[in-house]
mmCIF file of C-alpha atoms in Angstrom:
data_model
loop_
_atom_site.group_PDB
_atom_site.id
_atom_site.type_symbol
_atom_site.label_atom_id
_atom_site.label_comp_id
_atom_site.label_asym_id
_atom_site.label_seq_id
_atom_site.Cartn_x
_atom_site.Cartn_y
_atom_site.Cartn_z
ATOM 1 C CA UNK H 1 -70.299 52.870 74.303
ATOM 2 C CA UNK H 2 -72.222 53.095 77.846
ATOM 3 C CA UNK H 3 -75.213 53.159 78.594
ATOM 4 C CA UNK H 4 -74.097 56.250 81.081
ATOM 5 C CA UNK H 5 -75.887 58.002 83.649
ATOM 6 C CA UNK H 6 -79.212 56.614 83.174
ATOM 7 C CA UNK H 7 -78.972 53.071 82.412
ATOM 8 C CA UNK H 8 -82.712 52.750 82.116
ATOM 9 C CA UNK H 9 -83.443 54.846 79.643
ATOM 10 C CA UNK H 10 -81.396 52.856 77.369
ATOM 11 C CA UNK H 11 -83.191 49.263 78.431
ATOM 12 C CA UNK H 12 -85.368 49.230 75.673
ATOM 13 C CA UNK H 13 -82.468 48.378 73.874
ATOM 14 C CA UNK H 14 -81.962 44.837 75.752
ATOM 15 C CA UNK H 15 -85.445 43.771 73.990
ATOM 16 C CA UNK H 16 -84.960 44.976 70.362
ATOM 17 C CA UNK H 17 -83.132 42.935 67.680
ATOM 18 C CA UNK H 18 -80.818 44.327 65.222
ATOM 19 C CA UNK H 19 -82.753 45.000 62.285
ATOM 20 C CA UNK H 20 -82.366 41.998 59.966
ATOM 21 C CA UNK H 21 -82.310 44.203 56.517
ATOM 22 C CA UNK H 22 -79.034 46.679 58.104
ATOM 23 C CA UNK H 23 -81.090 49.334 58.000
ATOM 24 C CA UNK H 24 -79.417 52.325 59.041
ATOM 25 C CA UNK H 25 -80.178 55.682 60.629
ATOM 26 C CA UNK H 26 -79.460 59.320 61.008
ATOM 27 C CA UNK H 27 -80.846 61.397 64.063
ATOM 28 C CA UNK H 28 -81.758 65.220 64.121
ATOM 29 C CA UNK H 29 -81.487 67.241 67.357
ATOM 30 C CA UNK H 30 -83.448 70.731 67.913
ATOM 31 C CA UNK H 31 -82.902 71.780 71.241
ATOM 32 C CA UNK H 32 -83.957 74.812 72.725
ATOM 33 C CA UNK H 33 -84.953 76.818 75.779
ATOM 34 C CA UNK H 34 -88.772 76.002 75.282
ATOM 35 C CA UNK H 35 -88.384 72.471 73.944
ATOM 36 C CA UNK H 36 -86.066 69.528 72.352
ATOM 37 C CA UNK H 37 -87.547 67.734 69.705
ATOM 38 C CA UNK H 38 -85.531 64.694 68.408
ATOM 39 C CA UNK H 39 -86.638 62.895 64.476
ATOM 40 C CA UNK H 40 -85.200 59.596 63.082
ATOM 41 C CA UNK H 41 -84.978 59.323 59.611
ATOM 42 C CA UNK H 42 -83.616 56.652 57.342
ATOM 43 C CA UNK H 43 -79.971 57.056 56.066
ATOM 44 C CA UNK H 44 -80.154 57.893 52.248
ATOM 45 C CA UNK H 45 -77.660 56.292 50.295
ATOM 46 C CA UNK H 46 -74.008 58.224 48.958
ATOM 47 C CA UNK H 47 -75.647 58.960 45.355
ATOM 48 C CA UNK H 48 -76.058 61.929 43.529
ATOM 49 C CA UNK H 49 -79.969 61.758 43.605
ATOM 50 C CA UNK H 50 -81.780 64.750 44.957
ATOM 51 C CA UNK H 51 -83.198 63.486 48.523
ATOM 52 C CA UNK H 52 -86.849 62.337 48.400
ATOM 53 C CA UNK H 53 -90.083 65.053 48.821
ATOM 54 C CA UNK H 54 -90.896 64.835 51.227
ATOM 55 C CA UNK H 55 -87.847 63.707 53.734
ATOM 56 C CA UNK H 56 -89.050 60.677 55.575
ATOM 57 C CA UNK H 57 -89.053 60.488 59.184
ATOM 58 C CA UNK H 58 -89.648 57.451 60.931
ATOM 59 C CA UNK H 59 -90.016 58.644 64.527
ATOM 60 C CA UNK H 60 -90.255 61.532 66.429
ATOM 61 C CA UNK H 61 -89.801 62.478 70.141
ATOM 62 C CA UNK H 62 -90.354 65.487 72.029
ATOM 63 C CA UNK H 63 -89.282 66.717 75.485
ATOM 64 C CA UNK H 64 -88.836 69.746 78.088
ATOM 65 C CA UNK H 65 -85.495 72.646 77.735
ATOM 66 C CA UNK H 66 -81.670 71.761 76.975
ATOM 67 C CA UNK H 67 -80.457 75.128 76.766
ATOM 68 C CA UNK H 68 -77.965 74.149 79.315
ATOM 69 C CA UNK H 69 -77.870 78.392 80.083
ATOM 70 C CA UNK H 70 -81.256 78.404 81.009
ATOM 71 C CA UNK H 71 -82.497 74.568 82.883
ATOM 72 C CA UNK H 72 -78.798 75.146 85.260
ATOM 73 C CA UNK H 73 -76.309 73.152 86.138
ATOM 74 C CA UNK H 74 -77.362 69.907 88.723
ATOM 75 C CA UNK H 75 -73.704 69.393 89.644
ATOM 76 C CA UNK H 76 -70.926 71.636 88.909
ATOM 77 C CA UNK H 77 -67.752 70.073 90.492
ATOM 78 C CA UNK H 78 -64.481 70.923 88.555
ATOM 79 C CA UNK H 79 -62.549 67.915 90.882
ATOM 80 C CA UNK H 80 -64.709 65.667 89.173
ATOM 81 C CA UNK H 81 -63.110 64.558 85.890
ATOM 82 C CA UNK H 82 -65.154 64.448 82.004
ATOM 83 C CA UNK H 83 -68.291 63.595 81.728
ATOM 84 C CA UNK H 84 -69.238 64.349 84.908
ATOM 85 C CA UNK H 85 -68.155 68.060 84.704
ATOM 86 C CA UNK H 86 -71.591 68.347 82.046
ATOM 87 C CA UNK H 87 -73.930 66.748 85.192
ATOM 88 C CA UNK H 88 -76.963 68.803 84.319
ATOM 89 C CA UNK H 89 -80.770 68.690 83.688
ATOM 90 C CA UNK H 90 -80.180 69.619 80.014
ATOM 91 C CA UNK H 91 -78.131 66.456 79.354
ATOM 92 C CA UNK H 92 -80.484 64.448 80.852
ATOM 93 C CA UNK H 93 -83.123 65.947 78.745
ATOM 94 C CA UNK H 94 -80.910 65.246 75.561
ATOM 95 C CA UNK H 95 -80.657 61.497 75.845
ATOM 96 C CA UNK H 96 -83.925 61.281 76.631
ATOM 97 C CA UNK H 97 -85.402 62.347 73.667
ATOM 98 C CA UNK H 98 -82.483 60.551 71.673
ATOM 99 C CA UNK H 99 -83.418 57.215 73.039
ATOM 100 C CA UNK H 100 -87.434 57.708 72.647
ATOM 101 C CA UNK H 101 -86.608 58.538 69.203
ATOM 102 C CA UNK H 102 -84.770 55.700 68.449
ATOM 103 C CA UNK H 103 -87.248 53.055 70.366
ATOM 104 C CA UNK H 104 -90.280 54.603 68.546
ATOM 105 C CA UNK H 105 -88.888 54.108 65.391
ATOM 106 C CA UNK H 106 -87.643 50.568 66.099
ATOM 107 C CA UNK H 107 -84.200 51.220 66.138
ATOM 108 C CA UNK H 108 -81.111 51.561 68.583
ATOM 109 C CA UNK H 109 -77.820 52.786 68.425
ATOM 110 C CA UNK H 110 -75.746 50.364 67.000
ATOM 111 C CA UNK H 111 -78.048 51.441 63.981
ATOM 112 C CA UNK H 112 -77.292 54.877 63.936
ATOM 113 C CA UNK H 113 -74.593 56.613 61.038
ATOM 114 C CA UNK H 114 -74.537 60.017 62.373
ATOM 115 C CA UNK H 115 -76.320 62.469 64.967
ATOM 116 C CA UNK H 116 -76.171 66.660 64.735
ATOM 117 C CA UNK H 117 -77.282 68.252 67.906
ATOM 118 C CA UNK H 118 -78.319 71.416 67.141
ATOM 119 C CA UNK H 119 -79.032 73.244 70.947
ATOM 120 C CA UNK H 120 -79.617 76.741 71.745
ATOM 121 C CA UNK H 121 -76.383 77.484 74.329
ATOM 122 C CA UNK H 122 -74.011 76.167 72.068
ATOM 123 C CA UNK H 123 -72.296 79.552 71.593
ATOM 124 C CA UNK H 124 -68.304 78.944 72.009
ATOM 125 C CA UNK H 125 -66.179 75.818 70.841
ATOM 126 C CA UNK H 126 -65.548 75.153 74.463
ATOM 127 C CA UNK H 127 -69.472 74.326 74.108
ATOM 128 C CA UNK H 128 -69.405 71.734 71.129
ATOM 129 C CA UNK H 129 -66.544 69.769 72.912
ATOM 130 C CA UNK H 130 -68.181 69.285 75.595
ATOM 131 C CA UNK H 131 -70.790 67.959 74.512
ATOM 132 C CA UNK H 132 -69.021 66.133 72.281
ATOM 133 C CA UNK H 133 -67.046 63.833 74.172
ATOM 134 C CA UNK H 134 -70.475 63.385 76.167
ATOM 135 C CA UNK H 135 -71.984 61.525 73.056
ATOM 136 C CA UNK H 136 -69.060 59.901 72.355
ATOM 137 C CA UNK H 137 -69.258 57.962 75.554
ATOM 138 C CA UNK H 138 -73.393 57.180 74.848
ATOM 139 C CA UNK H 139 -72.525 56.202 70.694
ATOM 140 C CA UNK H 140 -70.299 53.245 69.036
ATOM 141 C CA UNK H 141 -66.994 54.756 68.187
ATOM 142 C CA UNK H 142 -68.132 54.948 64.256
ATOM 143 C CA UNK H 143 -71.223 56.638 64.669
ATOM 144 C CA UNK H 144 -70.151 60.596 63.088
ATOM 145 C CA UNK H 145 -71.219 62.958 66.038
ATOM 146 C CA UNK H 146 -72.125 66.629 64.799
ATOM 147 C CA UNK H 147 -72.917 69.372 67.146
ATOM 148 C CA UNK H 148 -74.314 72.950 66.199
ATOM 149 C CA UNK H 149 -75.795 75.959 67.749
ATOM 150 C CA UNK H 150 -80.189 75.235 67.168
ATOM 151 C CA UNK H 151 -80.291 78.399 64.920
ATOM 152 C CA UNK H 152 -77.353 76.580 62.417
ATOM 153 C CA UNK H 153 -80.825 74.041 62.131
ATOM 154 C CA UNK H 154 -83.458 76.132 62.044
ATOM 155 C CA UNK H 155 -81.160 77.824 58.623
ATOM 156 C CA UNK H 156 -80.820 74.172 57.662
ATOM 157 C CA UNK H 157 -84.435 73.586 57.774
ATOM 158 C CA UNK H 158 -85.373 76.431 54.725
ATOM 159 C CA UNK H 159 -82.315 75.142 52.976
ATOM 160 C CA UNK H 160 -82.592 71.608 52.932
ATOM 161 C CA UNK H 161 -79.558 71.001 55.413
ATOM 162 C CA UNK H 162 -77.214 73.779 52.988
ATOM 163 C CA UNK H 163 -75.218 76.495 55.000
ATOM 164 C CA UNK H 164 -75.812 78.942 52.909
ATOM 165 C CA UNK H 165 -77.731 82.845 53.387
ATOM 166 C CA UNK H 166 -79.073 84.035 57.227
ATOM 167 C CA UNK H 167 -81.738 82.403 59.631
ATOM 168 C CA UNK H 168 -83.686 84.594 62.029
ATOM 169 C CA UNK H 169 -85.250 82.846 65.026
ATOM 170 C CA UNK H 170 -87.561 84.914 66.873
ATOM 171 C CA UNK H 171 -89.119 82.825 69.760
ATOM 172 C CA UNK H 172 -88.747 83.028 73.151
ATOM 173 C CA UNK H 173 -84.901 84.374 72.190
ATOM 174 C CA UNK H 174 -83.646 85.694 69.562
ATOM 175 C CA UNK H 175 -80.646 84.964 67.167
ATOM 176 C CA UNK H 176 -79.678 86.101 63.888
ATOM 177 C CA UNK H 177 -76.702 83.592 61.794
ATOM 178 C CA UNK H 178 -75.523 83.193 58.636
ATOM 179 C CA UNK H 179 -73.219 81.253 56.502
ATOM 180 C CA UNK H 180 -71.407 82.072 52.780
ATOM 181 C CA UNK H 181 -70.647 79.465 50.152
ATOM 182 C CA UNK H 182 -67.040 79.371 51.520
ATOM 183 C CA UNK H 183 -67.982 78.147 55.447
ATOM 184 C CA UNK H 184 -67.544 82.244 56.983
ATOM 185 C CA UNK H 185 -70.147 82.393 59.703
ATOM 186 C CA UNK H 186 -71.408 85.163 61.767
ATOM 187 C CA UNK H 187 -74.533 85.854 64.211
ATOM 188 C CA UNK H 188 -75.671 88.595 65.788
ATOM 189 C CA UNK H 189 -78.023 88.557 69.085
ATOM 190 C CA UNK H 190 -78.645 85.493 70.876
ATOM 191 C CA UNK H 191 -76.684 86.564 74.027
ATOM 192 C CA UNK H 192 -79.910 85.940 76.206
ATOM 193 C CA UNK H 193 -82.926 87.801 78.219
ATOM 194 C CA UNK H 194 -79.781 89.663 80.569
ATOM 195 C CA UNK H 195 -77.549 90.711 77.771
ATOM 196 C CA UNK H 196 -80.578 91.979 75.560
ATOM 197 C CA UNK H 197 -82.251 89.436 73.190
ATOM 198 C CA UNK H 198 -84.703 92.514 72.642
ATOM 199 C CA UNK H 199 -87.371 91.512 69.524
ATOM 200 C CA UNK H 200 -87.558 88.267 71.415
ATOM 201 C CA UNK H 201 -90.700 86.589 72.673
ATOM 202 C CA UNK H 202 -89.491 87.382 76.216
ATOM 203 C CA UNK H 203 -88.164 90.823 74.971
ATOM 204 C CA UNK H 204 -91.571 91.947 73.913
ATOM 205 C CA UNK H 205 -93.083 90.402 77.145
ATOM 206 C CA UNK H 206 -90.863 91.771 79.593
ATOM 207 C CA UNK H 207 -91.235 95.427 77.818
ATOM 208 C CA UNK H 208 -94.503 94.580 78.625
ATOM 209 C CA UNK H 209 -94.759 94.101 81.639
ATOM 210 C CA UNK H 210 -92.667 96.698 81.899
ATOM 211 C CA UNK H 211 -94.998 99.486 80.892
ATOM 212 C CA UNK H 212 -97.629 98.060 83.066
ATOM 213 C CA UNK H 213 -95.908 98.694 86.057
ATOM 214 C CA UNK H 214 -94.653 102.357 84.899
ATOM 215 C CA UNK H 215 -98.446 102.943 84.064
ATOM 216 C CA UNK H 216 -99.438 101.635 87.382
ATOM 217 C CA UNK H 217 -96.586 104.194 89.028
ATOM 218 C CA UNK H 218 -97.138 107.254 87.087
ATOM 219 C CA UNK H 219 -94.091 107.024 85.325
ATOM 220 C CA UNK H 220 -95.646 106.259 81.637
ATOM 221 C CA UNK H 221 -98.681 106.179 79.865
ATOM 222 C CA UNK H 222 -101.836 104.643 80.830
ATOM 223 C CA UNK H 223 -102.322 100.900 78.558
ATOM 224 C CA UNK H 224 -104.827 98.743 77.340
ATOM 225 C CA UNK H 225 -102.088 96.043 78.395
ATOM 226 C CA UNK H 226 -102.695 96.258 81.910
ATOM 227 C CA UNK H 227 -106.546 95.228 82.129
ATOM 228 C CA UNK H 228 -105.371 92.256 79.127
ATOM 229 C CA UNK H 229 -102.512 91.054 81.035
ATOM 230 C CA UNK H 230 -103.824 91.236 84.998
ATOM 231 C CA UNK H 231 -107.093 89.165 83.431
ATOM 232 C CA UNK H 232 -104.525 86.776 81.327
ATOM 233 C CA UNK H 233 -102.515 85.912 84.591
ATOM 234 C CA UNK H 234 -105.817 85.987 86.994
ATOM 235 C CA UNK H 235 -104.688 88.424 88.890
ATOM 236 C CA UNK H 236 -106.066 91.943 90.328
ATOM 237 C CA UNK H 237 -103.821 94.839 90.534
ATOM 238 C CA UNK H 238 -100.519 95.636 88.614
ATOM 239 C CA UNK H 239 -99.104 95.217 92.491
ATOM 240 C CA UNK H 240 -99.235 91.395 92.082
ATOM 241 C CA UNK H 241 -97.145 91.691 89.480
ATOM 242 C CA UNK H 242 -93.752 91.298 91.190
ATOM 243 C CA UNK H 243 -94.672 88.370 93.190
ATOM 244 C CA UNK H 244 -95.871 86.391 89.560
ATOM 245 C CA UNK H 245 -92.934 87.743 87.723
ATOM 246 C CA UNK H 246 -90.084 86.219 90.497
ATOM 247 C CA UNK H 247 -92.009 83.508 91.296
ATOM 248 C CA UNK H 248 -90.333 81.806 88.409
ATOM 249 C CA UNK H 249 -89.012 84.155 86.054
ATOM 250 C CA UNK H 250 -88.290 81.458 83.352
ATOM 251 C CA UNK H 251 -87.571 82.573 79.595
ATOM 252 C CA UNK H 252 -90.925 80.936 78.161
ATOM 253 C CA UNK H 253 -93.213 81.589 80.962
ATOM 254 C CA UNK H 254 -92.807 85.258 80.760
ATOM 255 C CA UNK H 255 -92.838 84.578 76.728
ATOM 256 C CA UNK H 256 -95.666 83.346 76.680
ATOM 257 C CA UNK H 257 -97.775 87.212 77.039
ATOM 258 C CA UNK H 258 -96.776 87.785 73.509
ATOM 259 C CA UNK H 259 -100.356 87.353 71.834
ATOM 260 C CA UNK H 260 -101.663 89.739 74.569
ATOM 261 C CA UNK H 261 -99.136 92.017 73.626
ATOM 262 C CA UNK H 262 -100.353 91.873 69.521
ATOM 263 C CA UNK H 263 -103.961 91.432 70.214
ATOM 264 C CA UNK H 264 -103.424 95.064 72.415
ATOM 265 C CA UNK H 265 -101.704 96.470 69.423
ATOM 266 C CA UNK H 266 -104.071 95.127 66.903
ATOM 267 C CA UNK H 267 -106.717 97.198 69.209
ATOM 268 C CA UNK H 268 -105.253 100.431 68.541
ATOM 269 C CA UNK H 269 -102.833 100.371 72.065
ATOM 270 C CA UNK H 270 -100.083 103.000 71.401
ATOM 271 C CA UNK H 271 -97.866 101.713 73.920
ATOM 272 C CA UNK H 272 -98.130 97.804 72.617
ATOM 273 C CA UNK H 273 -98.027 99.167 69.522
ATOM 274 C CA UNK H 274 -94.420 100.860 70.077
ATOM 275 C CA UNK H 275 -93.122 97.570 71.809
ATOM 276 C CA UNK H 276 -93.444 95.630 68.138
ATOM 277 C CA UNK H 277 -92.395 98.653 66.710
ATOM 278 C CA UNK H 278 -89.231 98.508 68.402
ATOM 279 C CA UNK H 279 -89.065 94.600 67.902
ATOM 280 C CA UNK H 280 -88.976 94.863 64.320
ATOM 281 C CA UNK H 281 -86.212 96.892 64.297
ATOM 282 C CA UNK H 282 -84.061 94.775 66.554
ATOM 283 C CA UNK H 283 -85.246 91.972 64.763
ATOM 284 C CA UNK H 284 -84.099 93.494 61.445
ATOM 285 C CA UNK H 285 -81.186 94.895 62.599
ATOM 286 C CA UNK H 286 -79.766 91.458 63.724
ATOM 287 C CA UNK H 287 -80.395 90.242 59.829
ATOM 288 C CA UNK H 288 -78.784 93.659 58.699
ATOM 289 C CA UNK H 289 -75.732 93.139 61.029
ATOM 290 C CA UNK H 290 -75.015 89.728 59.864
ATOM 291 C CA UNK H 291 -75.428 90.312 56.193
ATOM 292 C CA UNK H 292 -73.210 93.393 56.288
ATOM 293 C CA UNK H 293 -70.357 90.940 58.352
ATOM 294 C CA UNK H 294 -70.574 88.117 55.554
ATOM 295 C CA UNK H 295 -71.328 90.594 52.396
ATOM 296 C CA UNK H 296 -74.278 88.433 51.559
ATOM 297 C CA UNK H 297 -75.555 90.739 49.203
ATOM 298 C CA UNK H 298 -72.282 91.864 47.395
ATOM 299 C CA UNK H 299 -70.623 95.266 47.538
ATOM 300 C CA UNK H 300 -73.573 97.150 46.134
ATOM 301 C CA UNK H 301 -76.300 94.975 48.833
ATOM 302 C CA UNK H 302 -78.063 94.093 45.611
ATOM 303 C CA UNK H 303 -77.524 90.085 45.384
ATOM 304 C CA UNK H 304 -80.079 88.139 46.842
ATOM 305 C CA UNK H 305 -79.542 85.551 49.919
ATOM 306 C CA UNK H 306 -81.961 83.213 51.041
ATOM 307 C CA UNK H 307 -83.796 84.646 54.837
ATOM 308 C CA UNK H 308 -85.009 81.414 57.167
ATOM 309 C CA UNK H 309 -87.317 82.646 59.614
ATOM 310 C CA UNK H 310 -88.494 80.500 62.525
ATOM 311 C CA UNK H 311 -90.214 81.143 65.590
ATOM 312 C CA UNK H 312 -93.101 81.946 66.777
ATOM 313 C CA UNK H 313 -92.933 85.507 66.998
ATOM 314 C CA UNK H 314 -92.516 85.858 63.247
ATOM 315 C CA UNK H 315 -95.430 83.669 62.616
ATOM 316 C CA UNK H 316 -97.911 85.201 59.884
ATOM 317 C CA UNK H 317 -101.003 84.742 61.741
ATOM 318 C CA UNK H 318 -102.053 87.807 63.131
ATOM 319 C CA UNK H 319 -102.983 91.205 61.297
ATOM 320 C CA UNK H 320 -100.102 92.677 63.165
ATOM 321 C CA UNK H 321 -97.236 90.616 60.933
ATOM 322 C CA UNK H 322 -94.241 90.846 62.737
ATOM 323 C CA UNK H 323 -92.051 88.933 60.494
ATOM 324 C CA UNK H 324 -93.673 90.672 57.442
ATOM 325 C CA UNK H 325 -92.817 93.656 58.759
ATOM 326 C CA UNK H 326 -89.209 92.744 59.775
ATOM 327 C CA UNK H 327 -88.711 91.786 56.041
ATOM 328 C CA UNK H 328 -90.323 94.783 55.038
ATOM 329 C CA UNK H 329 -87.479 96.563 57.182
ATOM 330 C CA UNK H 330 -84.634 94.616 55.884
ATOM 331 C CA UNK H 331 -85.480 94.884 52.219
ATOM 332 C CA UNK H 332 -85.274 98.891 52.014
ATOM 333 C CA UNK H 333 -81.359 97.638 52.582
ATOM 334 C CA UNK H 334 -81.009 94.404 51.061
ATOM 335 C CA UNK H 335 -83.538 94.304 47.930
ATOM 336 C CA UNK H 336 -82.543 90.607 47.506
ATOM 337 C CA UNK H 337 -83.839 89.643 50.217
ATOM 338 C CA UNK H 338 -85.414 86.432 49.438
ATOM 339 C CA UNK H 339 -87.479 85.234 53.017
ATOM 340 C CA UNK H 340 -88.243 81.453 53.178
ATOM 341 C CA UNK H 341 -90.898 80.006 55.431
ATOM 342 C CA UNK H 342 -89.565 76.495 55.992
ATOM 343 C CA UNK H 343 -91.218 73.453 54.804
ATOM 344 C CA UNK H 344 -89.885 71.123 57.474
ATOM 345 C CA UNK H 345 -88.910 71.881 61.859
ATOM 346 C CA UNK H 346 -85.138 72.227 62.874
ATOM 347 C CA UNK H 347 -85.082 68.741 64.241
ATOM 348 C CA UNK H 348 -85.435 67.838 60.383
ATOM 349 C CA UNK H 349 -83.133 70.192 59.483
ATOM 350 C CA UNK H 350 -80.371 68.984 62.164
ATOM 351 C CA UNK H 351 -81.098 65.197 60.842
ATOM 352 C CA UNK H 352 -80.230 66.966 56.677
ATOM 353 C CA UNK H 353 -76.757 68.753 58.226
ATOM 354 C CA UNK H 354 -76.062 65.347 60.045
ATOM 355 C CA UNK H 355 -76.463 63.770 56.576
ATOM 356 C CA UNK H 356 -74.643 66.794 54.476
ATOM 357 C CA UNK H 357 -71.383 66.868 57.028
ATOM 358 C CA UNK H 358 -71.089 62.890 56.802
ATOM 359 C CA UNK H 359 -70.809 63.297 52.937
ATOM 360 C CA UNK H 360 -68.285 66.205 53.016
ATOM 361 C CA UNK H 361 -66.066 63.703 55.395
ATOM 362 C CA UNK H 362 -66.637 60.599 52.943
ATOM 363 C CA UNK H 363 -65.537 62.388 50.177
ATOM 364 C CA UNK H 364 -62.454 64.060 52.177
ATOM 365 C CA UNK H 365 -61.226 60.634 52.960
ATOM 366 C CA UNK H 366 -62.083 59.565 49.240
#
């Protein structure tokens, strides 16, 4: 175990005892391209029980992007051998939020059983390895390291850490996965803001913004957007547009226009209308494309699988329901369709698959 790149941010470490009564740990890891959130909870013993109501956390830290795609790359030099190939912002980021987590709940690592990252990036097994044998160098040998795509937690989170049914995330990206009984996986979307995460908080924005500038050119119809978005941003004329858009064209930046977008569409705006229009349907069509991979439903589409949804886009807040209306879309197909709202965040749910995997491998060596 090191204390790695950043030695200081593990020096809290050098002041804490070991806890006198053992007590051990279990961290949960939601990382994504808008934030990383990090909970401790207590290590529940190997029993039978049902896990309390609600799942304890003892701390819980919160910091900036690790979508590794997205925050880039600090130093990228294949000479250099492992770990320093992974020399980026979003690692950084990572043990960051590990280490507040741990020193606000009064812990450190040599009390930790088992850590699941779950971080939006994490798309290839090339991925996982990586960072695997990153954490293997920050944890003691027999801490059990888990690492997962986010949207793997965010299902986790409306199943109380089972891999079981199809998780939509609709924030500032978009992904669509899902699991069977048997461990078969699939997703659909998720490829990013250049390969098309339409239905996606940036998706919706960037349509936006889109049809502004048409309107402004002649080349599509006039918008209510344009007044609500040039008075959102401060600006005067759909001209300053280009120089607010590249000034940093981050994800969640250009995300964040989304409630202009509904509020326009909630005032009768054809054009805003049409963009969440077409967002349902990728949004549904992501669900329907998984399903139809794993045969969630059966051969006749008429079982029932459990639907996570998570995001901010699908929140049911606004007369204009996006997510209700995405389930609306996917249930002409797939009656069953039985959409959960979870209880608990991702981080939560990372900390329950952390918990659920390190069972599965106690009783495979039983």
């Amino acid at each position: 175990m090191k204390r790695y790149r950043n030695g200081e941010i593990w020096d809290f470490e050098h002041e804490m005892p070991v806890s006198p009564d053992g007590s051990e740990v279990i961290l949960g890891l939601d990382g994504g391209t808008t934030s990383t959130v990090c909970v401790c909870m207590p290590f529940f013993p190997l029993s039978d029980c049902p896990l309390p109501d609600p799942v304890p956390v003892l701390a819980r830290a919160v910091a900036g992007c690790s979508n590794h795609n997205s925050v880039g790359v600090a130093s990228k030099d294949s000479r250099m051998s492992p770990p320093y190939e992974w020399k980026t912002a979003a690692r950084e980021t990572l043990e960051q939020v590990m280490a507040d987590a741990l020193s606000k709940s009064g812990s450190n690592r040599s009390a930790v059983r088992a850590v699941c990252l779950a971080v939006s990036g994490v798309n290839h097994p090339t991925d996982q390895q990586r960072i695997l044998n990153w954490l293997r160098d920050i944890f003691p040998s027999y801490v059990q390291l888990y690492v997962q795509n986010d949207a793997v937690a965010a299902l986790a989170s409306g199943t109380m850490g089972k891999l079981h049914g199809c998780v939509l995330i609709a924030g500032t990206g978009t992904i669509a996965y899902g699991f069977t009984e048997d461990g078969k996986e699939a997703r659909a979307a998720g490829a990013g803001p250049i390969l098309g995460d339409w239905g996606s908080g940036y998706g919706i924005a960037a349509q936006a913004l889109t049809a502004v500038v048409r309107a402004h050119d002649g080349r599509g119809p006039q918008t209510a957007l344009t007044y609500n978005i040039l008075r959102k941003l401060d600006i005067s004329s759909p001209d300053e547009l280009i120089g607010w858009t590249y000034a940093d064209p981050s994800w969640a930046r250009i995300a964040a226009l989304v409630p202009v977008v509904v509020s326009c569409a909630e005032a009768g705006d054809e054009v805003a209308n049409n963009i969440l229009l077409e967002s349902v349907q990728e949004l549904a069509s992501s669900v329907k494309a998984v399903v139809q991979r794993l045969d969630l439903c059966g051969e006749d589409g008429k079982g029932s699988f459990p639907l996570v949804m998570v995001g901010g886009v699908l929140e049911a807040n606004k007369k204009w329901d996006i997510g209700k209306e995405v389930v609306n879309c996917i249930s002409k197909d797939y009656p069953g369709t039985i959409p959960i709202r979870p209880k608990v965040e991702p981080a939560v749910g990372a900390a329950l698959l952390a918990w659920n995997f390190f069972i599965k491998d106690v009783h495979k060596k039983a």
